[in-house]
Tab-separated table of C-alpha atoms in Angstrom:
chain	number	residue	atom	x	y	z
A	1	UNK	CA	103.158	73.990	28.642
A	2	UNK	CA	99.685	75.301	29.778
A	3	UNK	CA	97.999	73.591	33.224
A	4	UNK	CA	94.441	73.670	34.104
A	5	UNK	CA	94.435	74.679	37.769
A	6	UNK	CA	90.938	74.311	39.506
A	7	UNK	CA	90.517	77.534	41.228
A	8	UNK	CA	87.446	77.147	43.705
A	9	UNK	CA	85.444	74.458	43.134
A	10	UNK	CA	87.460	71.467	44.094
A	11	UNK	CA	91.043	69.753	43.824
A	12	UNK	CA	93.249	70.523	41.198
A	13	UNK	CA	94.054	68.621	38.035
A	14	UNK	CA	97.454	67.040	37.505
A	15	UNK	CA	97.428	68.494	33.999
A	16	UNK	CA	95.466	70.020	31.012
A	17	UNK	CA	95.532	70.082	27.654
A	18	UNK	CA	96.635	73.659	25.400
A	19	UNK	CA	93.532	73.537	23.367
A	20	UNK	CA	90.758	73.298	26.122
A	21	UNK	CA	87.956	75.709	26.181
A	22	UNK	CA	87.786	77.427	30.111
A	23	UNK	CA	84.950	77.690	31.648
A	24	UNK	CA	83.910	79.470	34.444
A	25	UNK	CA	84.847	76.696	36.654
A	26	UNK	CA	88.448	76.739	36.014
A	27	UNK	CA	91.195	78.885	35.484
A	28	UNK	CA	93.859	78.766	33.108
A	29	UNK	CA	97.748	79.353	34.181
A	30	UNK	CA	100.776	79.043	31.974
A	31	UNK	CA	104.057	77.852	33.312
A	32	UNK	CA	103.243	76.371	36.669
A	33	UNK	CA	106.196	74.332	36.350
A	34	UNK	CA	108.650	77.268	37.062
A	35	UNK	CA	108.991	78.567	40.419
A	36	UNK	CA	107.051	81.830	40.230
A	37	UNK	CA	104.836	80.851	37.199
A	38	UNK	CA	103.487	82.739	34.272
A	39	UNK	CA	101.072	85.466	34.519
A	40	UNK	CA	96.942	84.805	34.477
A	41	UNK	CA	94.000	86.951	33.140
A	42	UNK	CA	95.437	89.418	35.589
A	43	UNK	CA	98.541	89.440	34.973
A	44	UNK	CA	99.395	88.492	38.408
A	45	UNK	CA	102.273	85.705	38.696
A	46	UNK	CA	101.079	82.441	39.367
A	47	UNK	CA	102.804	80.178	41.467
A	48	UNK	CA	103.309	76.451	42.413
A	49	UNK	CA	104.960	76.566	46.016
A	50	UNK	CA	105.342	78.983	48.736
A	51	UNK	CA	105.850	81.497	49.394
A	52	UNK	CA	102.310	82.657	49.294
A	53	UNK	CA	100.828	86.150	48.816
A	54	UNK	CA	97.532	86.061	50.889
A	55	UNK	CA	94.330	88.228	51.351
A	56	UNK	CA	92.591	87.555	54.557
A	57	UNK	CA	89.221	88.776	55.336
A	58	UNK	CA	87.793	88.534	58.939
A	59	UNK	CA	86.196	90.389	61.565
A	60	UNK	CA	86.267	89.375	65.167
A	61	UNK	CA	89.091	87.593	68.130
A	62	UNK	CA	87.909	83.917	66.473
A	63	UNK	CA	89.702	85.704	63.156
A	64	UNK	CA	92.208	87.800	65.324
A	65	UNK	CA	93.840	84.192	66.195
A	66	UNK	CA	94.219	83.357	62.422
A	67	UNK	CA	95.717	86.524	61.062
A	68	UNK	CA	97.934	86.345	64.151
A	69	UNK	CA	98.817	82.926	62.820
A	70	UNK	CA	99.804	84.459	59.228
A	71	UNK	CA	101.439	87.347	60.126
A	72	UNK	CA	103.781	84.960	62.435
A	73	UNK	CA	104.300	82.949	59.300
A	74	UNK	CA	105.187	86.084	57.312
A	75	UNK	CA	107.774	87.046	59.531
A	76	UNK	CA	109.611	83.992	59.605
A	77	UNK	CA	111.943	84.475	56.898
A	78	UNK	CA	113.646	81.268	57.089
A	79	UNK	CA	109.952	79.284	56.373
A	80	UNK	CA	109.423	81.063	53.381
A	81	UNK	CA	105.436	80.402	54.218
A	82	UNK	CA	104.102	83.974	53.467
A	83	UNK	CA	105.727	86.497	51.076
A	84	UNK	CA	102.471	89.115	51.546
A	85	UNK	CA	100.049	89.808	53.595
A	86	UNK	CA	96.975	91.904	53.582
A	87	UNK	CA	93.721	92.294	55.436
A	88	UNK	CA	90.278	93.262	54.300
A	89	UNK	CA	87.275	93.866	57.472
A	90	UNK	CA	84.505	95.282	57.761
A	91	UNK	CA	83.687	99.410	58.112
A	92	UNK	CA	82.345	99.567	61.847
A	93	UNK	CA	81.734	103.077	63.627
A	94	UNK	CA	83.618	101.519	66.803
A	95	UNK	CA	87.177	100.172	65.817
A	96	UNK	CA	87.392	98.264	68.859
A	97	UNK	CA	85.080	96.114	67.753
A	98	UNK	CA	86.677	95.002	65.063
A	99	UNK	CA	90.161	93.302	66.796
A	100	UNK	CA	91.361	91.916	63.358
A	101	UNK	CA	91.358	95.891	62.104
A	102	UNK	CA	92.903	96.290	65.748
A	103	UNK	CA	95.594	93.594	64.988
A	104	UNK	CA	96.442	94.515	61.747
A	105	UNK	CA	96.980	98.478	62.266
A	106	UNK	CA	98.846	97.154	65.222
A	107	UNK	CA	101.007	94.924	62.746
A	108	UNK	CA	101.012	97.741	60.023
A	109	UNK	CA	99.636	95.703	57.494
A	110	UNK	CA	97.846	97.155	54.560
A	111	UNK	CA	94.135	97.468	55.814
A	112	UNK	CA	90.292	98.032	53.385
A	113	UNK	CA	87.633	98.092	54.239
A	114	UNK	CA	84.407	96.375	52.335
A	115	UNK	CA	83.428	95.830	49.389
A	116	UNK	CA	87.057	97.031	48.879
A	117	UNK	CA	89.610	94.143	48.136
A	118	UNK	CA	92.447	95.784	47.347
A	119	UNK	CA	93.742	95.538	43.419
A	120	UNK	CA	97.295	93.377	44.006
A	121	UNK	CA	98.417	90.116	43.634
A	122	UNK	CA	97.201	87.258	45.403
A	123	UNK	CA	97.873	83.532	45.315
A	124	UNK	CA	94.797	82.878	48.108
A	125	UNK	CA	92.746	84.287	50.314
A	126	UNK	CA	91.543	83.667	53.657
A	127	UNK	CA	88.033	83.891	55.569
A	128	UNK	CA	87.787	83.215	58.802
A	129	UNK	CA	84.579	84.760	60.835
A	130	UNK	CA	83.766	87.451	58.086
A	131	UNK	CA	79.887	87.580	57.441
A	132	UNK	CA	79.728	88.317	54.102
A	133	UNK	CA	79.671	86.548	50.941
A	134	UNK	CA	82.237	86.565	48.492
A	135	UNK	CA	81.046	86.801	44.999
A	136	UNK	CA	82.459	84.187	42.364
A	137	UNK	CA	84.025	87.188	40.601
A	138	UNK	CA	86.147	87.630	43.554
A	139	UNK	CA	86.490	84.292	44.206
A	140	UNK	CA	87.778	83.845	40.973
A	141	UNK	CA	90.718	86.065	41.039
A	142	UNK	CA	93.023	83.951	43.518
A	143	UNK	CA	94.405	81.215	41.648
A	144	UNK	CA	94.219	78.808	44.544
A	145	UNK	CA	90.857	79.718	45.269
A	146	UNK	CA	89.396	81.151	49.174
A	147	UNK	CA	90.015	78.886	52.056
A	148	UNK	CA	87.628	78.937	55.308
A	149	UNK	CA	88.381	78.275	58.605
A	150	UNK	CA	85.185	77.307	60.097
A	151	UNK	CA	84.563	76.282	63.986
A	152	UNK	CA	82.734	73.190	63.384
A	153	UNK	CA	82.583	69.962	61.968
A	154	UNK	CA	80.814	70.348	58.588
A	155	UNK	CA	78.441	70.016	57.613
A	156	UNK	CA	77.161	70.496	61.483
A	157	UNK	CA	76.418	74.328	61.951
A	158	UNK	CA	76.883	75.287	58.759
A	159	UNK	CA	76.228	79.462	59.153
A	160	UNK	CA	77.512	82.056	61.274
A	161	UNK	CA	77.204	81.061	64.553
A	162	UNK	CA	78.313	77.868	65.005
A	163	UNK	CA	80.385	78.033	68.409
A	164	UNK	CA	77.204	79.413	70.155
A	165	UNK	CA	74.919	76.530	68.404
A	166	UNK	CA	77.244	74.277	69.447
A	167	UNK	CA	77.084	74.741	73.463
A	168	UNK	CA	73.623	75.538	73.240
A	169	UNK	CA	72.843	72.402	71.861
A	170	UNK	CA	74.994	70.435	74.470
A	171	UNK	CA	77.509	68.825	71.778
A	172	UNK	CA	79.773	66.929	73.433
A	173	UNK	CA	82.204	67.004	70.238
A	174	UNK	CA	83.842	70.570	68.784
A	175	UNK	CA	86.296	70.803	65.653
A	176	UNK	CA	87.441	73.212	62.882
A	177	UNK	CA	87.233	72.328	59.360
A	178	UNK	CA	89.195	74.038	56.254
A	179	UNK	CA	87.260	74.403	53.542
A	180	UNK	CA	87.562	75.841	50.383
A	181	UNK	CA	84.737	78.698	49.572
A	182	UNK	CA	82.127	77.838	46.659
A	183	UNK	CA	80.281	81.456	45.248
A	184	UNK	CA	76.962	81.691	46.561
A	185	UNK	CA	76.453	80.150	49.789
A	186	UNK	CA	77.713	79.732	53.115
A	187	UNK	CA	79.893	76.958	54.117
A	188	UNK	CA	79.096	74.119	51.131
A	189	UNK	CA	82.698	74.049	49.799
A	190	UNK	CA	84.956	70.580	49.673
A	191	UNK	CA	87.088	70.336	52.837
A	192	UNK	CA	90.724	69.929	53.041
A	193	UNK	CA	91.363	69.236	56.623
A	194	UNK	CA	89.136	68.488	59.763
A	195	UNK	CA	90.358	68.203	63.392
A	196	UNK	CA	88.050	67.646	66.340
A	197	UNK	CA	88.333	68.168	70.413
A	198	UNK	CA	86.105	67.027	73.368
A	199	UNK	CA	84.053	69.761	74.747
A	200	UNK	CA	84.581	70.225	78.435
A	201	UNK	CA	81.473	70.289	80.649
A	202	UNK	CA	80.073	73.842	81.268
A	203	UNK	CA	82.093	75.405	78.553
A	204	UNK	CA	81.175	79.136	77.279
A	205	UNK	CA	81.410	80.233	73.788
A	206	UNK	CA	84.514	82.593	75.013
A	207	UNK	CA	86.047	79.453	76.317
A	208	UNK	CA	85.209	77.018	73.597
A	209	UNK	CA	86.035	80.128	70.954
A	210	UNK	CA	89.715	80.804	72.396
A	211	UNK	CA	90.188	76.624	72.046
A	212	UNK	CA	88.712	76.545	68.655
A	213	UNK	CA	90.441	79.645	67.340
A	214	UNK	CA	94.034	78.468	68.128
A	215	UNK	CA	93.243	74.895	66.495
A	216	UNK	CA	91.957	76.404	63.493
A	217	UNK	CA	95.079	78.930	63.308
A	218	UNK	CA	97.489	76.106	63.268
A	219	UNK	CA	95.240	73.971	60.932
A	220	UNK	CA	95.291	76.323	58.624
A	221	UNK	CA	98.912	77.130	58.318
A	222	UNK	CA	99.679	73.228	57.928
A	223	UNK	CA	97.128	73.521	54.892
A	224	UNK	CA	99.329	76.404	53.422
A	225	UNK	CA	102.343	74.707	53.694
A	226	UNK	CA	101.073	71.543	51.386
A	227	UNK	CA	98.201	73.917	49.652
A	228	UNK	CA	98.509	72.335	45.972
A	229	UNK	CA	98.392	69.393	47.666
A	230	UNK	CA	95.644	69.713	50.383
A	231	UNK	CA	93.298	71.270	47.117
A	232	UNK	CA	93.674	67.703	45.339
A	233	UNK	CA	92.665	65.595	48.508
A	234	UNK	CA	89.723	67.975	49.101
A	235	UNK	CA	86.443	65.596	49.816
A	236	UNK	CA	83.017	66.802	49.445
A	237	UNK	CA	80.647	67.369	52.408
A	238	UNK	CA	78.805	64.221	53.751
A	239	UNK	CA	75.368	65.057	52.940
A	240	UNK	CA	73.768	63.704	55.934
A	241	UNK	CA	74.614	65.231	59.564
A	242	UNK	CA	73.700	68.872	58.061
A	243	UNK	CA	72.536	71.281	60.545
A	244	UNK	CA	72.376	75.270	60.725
A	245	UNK	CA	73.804	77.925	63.067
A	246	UNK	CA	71.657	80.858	62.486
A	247	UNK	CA	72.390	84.178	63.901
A	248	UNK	CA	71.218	84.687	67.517
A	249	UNK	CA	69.146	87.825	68.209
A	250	UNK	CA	67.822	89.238	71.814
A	251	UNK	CA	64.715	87.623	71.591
A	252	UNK	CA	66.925	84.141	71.748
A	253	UNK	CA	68.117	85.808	75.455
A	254	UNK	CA	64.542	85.753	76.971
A	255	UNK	CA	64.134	83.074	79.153
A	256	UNK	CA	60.904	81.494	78.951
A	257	UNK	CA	60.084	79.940	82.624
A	258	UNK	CA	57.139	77.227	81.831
A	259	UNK	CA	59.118	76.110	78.752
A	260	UNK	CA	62.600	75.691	79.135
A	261	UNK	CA	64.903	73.341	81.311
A	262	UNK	CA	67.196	74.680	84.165
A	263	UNK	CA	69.630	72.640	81.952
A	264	UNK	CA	68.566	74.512	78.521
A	265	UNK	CA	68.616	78.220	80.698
A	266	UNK	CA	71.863	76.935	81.777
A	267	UNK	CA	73.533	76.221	78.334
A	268	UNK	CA	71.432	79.244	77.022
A	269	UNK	CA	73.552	81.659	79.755
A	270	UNK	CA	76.901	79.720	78.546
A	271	UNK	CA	76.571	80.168	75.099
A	272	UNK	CA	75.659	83.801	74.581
A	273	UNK	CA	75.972	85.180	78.259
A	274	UNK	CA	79.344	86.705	77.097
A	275	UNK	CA	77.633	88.817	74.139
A	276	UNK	CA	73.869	89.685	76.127
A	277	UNK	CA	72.935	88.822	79.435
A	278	UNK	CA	69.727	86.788	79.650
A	279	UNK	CA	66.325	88.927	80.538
A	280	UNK	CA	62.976	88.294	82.013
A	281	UNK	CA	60.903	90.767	83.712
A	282	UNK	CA	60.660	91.449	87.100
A	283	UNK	CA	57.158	93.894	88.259
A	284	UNK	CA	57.103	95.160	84.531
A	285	UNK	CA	60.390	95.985	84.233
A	286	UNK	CA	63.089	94.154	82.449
A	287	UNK	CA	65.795	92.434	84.600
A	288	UNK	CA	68.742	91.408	83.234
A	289	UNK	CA	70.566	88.042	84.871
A	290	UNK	CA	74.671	88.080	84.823
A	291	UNK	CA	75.702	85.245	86.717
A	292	UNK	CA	73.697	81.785	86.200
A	293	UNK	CA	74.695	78.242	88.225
A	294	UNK	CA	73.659	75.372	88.302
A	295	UNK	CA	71.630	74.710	91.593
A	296	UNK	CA	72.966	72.493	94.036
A	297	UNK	CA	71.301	69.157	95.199
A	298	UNK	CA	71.791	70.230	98.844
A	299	UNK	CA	70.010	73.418	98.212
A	300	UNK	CA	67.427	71.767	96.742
A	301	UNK	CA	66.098	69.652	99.826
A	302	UNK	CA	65.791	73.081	101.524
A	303	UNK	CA	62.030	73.512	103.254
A	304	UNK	CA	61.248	76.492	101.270
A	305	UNK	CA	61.583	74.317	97.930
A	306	UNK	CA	60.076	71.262	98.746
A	307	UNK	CA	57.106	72.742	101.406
A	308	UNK	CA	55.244	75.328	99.279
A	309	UNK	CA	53.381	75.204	96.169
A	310	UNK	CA	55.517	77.182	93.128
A	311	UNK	CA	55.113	77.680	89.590
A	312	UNK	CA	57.874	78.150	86.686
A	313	UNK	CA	59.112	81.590	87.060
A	314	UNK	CA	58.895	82.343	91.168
A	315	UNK	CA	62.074	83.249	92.390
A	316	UNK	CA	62.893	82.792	96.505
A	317	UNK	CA	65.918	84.067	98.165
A	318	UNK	CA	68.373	81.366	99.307
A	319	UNK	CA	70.390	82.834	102.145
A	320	UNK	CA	72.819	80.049	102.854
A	321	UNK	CA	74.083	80.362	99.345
A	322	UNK	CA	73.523	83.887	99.097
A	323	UNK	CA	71.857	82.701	95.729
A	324	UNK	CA	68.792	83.841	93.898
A	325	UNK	CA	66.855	79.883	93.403
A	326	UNK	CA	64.297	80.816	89.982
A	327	UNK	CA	61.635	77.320	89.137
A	328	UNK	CA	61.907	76.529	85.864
A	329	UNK	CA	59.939	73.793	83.796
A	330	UNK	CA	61.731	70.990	85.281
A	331	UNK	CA	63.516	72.259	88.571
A	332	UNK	CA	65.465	75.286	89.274
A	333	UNK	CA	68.112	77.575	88.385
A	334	UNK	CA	70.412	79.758	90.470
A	335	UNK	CA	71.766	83.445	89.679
A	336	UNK	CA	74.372	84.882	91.860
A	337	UNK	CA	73.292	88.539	90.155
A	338	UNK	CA	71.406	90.857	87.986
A	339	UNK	CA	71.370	94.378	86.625
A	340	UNK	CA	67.845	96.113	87.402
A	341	UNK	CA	69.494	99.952	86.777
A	342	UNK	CA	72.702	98.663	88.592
A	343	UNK	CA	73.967	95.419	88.885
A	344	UNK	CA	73.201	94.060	92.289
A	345	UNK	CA	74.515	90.738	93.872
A	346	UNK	CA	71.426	88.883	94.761
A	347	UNK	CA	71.866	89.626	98.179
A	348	UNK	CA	71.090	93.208	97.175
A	349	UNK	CA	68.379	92.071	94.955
A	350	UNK	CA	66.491	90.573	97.981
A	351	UNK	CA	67.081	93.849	100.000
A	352	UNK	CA	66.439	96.293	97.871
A	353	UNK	CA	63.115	94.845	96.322
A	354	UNK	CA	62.174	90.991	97.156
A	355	UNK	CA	62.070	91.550	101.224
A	356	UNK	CA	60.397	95.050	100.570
A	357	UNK	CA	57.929	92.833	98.201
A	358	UNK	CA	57.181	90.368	100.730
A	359	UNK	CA	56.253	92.976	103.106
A	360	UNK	CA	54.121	94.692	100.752
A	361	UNK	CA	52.417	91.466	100.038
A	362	UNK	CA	52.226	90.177	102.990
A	363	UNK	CA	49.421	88.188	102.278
A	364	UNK	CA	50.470	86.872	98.652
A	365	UNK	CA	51.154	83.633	97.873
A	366	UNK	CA	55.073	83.253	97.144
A	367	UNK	CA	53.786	81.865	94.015
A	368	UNK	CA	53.010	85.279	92.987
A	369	UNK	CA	56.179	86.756	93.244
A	370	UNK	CA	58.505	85.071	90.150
A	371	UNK	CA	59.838	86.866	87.292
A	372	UNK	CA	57.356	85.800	84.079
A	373	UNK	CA	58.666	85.969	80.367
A	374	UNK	CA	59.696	89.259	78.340
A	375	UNK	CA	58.185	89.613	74.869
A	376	UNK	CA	60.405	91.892	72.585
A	377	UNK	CA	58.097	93.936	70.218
A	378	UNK	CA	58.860	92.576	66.586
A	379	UNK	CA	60.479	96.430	65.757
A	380	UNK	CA	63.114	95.521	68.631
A	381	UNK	CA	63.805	92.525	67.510
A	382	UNK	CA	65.005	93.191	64.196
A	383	UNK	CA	67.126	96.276	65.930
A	384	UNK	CA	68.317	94.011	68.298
A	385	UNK	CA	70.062	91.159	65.788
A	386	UNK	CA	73.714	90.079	67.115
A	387	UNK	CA	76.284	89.442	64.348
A	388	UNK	CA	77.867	85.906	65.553
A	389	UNK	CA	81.461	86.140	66.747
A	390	UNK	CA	82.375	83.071	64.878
């Protein structure tokens, strides 16, 4: 009997006929009714039902959580989930960056490094949080296809970055889907499961990441356990409600004082505060600002707010909350501290160089002392690109 098993590109078929002509679309398998199968192009045995022989291929903690996930699964014998397991990352000069490469040494799993795969036998693989794309050659060499575990509802934040996108947008609603990969581009591919949470107020991407990464861990095993299954109820994207998650560089951390909301400076510190501070410059010299709240109303019937003329961008000690207060485009923002050579509470900001500019300028307006906007040259920039940790 031969059985026409769609590999990447969307559920698969109950059946097939002997004298069909492949294409590139689909794979053919002989003897999927027995319980290890025949043997493809390969030669690698194909297989109906766990257990599974996986490749995974991830970077970062969102990805940590999923491997975790699998190599639990692996070692429970008496599921019968995962047979093998095997990891493919990145080559970085710092290993600790990498925790998956971390995890997996730690787990003594077999470990390459891209563009190499590996050359065994694989029913699936896995992506979560890799950054790369996976060409349809590759693609094509797991019988059941590449699965995804993205952080988002697709087809919102489609890209790399979506956790970050998604708190500095506001979005009330987070979720994971699993997706199967199409060659090509990112994050397209039919999706086999979708699970959503409520975003808590004032949520971080660490915070929103550790949520997201167990949900998608446990999503995706549930997947595995049904996967012939969960390929032929796969549904295509909506094609409405599609939005992007580029990556964010440095020039997204420079807080721009006449344009931007204490609530958008807020959300910007949540969502990439964790991966580079947020900068502005202070007497030509860049300032970096570390701790960011949300200014409270008490604090803002204060004399020295409502009894001066200010403009977006001048900063004024607040001693009762031992706060630096910064007016933004709509109102004001606090920071608790900075980094200026050291970091410095902003108590020791205000000794160290606000009093001291005061009495310099004694007769300035307090107007004139505010932090105004830092423009990255374009060559920094490009130097300065962060790789997502989704």
């Amino acid at each position: 009997m031969r059985v026409l098993v769609r590999c990447c590109w969307g559920p698969l078929p109950g059946g097939g006929c002997a004298g069909r002509r492949q294409s590139p679309q689909w794979r053919s398998l002989v003897g999927l009714s027995g319980s290890s199968g025949g043997e493809d192009g390969r030669g690698a045995r194909v297989r109906e039902k766990p257990p599974w022989r996986v490749l995974f291929f991830g970077t970062d903690q969102f990805a940590r959580e999923t491997l975790r996930a699998l190599h639990a699964a692996r070692e429970n014998k008496g599921e019968e989930l995962i047979e093998n397991l095997e990891v493919v990352t990145v080559p970085s000069p710092s290993p600790k960056r990498l925790p998956v490469k971390q995890y997996a040494v730690q787990s003594q799993l077999p470990v390459y490094e891209w563009p190499d795969v590996g050359s065994g036998e694989y029913d699936v693989g896995v992506v979560a949080s890799f950054g790369r794309l996976l060409s349809e050659a590759l693609i094509l060499k797991f019988p059941y296809g590449v699965l995804n575990v993205h952080p988002s509802c697709l087809p919102r934040w489609r890209g790399p970055a979506p956790i970050i996108h998604t708190v500095l947008h506001g979005d009330t609603v987070a979720g994971v889907t699993i997706m199967q990969i199409r060659p090509k581009r990112f994050d397209v591919g039919p999706i086999l499961k979708q699970e959503t949470v409520p975003v808590p107020p004032k949520s971080t991407t660490k915070d929103l990441e550790a949520v997201l990464s167990r949900l998608g861990a446990s999503m995706l095993i549930s997947v595995l356990k049904n996967l012939p299954e969960s390929l032929n109820n796969g549904r295509p994207q909506p094609a409405e409600g599609v939005t992007h998650a580029p990556k964010i560089s440095a020039a997204t951390s420079c807080i721009k004082w006449e344009e931007q909301t204490s609530e958008q400076i807020f959300r910007l510190h949540c969502a990439i505060g964790n991966i580079i501070p947020l900068q502005t410059l202070w007497v030509n010299s860049t300032i970096k600002l570390l701790d960011l709240v949300e200014v409270n109303s008490s604090v803002l019937t204060d004399p020295k707010l409502t009894g001066q003329a200010v403009i977006p961008g001048s900063v004024i000690y607040h001693k009762q909350s031992q706060i630096l207060l910064v007016c933004c485009k709509d109102g004001w923002i606090g920071v608790r501290s900075v980094m200026l050579k050291k970091t410095l509470t902003a108590t020791d900001f205000y000794n160290g160089y606000l009093h001291p500019w005061y009495q310099k300028n004694s007769q300035a307006q307090p107007s004139q002392c505010r932090f105004q906007t830092l423009r990255l040259p374009l060559k920094k920039k490009q130097k300065k690109k962060i790789v997502a940790v989704q």
